[in-house]
Short mmCIF file of C-alpha atoms in Angstrom, two decimals:
data_model
loop_
_atom_site.label_atom_id
_atom_site.label_comp_id
_atom_site.label_asym_id
_atom_site.label_seq_id
_atom_site.Cartn_x
_atom_site.Cartn_y
_atom_site.Cartn_z
CA MET A 921 -113.41 5.74 35.15
CA THR A 922 -114.81 6.03 31.64
CA GLN A 923 -115.08 9.28 29.74
CA PRO A 924 -118.46 10.41 28.40
CA THR A 925 -118.93 9.89 24.68
CA HIS A 926 -120.24 13.44 24.32
CA PRO A 927 -118.75 16.44 26.10
CA THR A 928 -121.00 17.93 28.75
CA THR A 929 -119.79 21.49 28.10
CA GLN A 930 -119.32 23.47 24.93
CA PRO A 931 -115.70 24.02 23.86
CA ASN A 932 -114.42 27.57 24.12
CA TRP A 933 -112.87 27.93 20.66
CA GLY A 934 -112.05 31.62 21.13
CA THR A 935 -109.77 30.82 24.06
CA TYR A 936 -108.16 27.99 22.12
CA TYR A 937 -107.47 30.16 19.07
CA GLN A 938 -105.98 32.89 21.26
CA ALA A 939 -103.68 30.32 22.88
CA VAL A 940 -102.37 29.02 19.55
CA GLU A 941 -102.31 32.33 17.64
CA GLY A 942 -98.99 33.17 16.02
CA ARG A 943 -97.48 29.71 16.22
CA PRO A 944 -95.20 28.79 13.31
CA PRO A 945 -96.20 26.14 10.75
CA ARG A 946 -95.70 22.56 11.85
CA GLU A 947 -92.51 20.79 10.84
CA THR A 948 -94.55 18.14 9.02
CA LEU A 949 -95.99 20.80 6.71
CA LEU A 950 -92.57 22.29 6.00
CA ASN A 951 -91.21 18.81 5.20
CA ALA A 952 -94.16 18.09 2.91
CA LEU A 953 -93.64 21.39 1.06
CA THR A 954 -89.94 20.66 0.64
CA ASN A 955 -90.66 17.20 -0.76
CA PHE A 956 -93.51 18.51 -2.92
CA ASP A 957 -91.16 21.04 -4.52
CA ALA A 958 -88.35 18.49 -4.88
CA VAL A 959 -90.19 16.54 -7.58
CA PRO A 960 -89.61 18.25 -10.92
CA LEU A 961 -92.55 19.33 -13.04
CA VAL A 962 -90.63 18.34 -16.16
CA ASP A 963 -89.22 14.85 -16.64
CA ARG A 964 -86.11 15.63 -18.67
CA SER A 965 -85.47 11.96 -19.42
CA LEU A 966 -88.83 11.77 -21.21
CA ASP A 967 -88.70 15.37 -22.43
CA ARG A 968 -92.25 16.00 -21.30
CA VAL A 969 -94.18 17.80 -18.62
CA VAL A 970 -95.19 15.60 -15.72
CA THR A 971 -98.83 15.78 -14.65
CA PRO A 972 -99.33 18.87 -12.48
CA ARG A 973 -99.61 18.18 -8.78
CA SER A 974 -102.20 19.27 -6.27
CA ALA A 975 -102.46 19.45 -2.52
CA VAL A 976 -105.59 19.35 -0.42
CA ASP A 977 -105.99 20.76 3.07
CA LEU A 978 -108.44 18.44 4.79
CA GLY A 979 -108.84 20.61 7.87
CA CYS A 980 -107.80 24.10 8.80
CA GLY A 981 -107.71 23.66 12.58
CA ASP A 982 -106.14 26.77 14.05
CA GLY A 983 -104.96 27.83 10.60
CA ARG A 984 -101.27 27.92 11.41
CA ASP A 985 -100.41 25.74 8.42
CA THR A 986 -102.62 27.58 5.94
CA VAL A 987 -100.40 30.67 5.76
CA GLU A 988 -97.46 28.74 4.30
#
């Protein structure tokens, strides 16, 4: 049986957010933060500051990773 391409009912986001509230950050985020911080801002071999880094959150979802 095929699934409809568009849901026939509206999602209940309030119920979803209540179900996921208080969950810890995902392991993938913690690993990314560890690796992000592992790269030095100063390259001592070149005696210069490396270009500052940025991170972009492409979607908040339930927000559990935004607190970190």
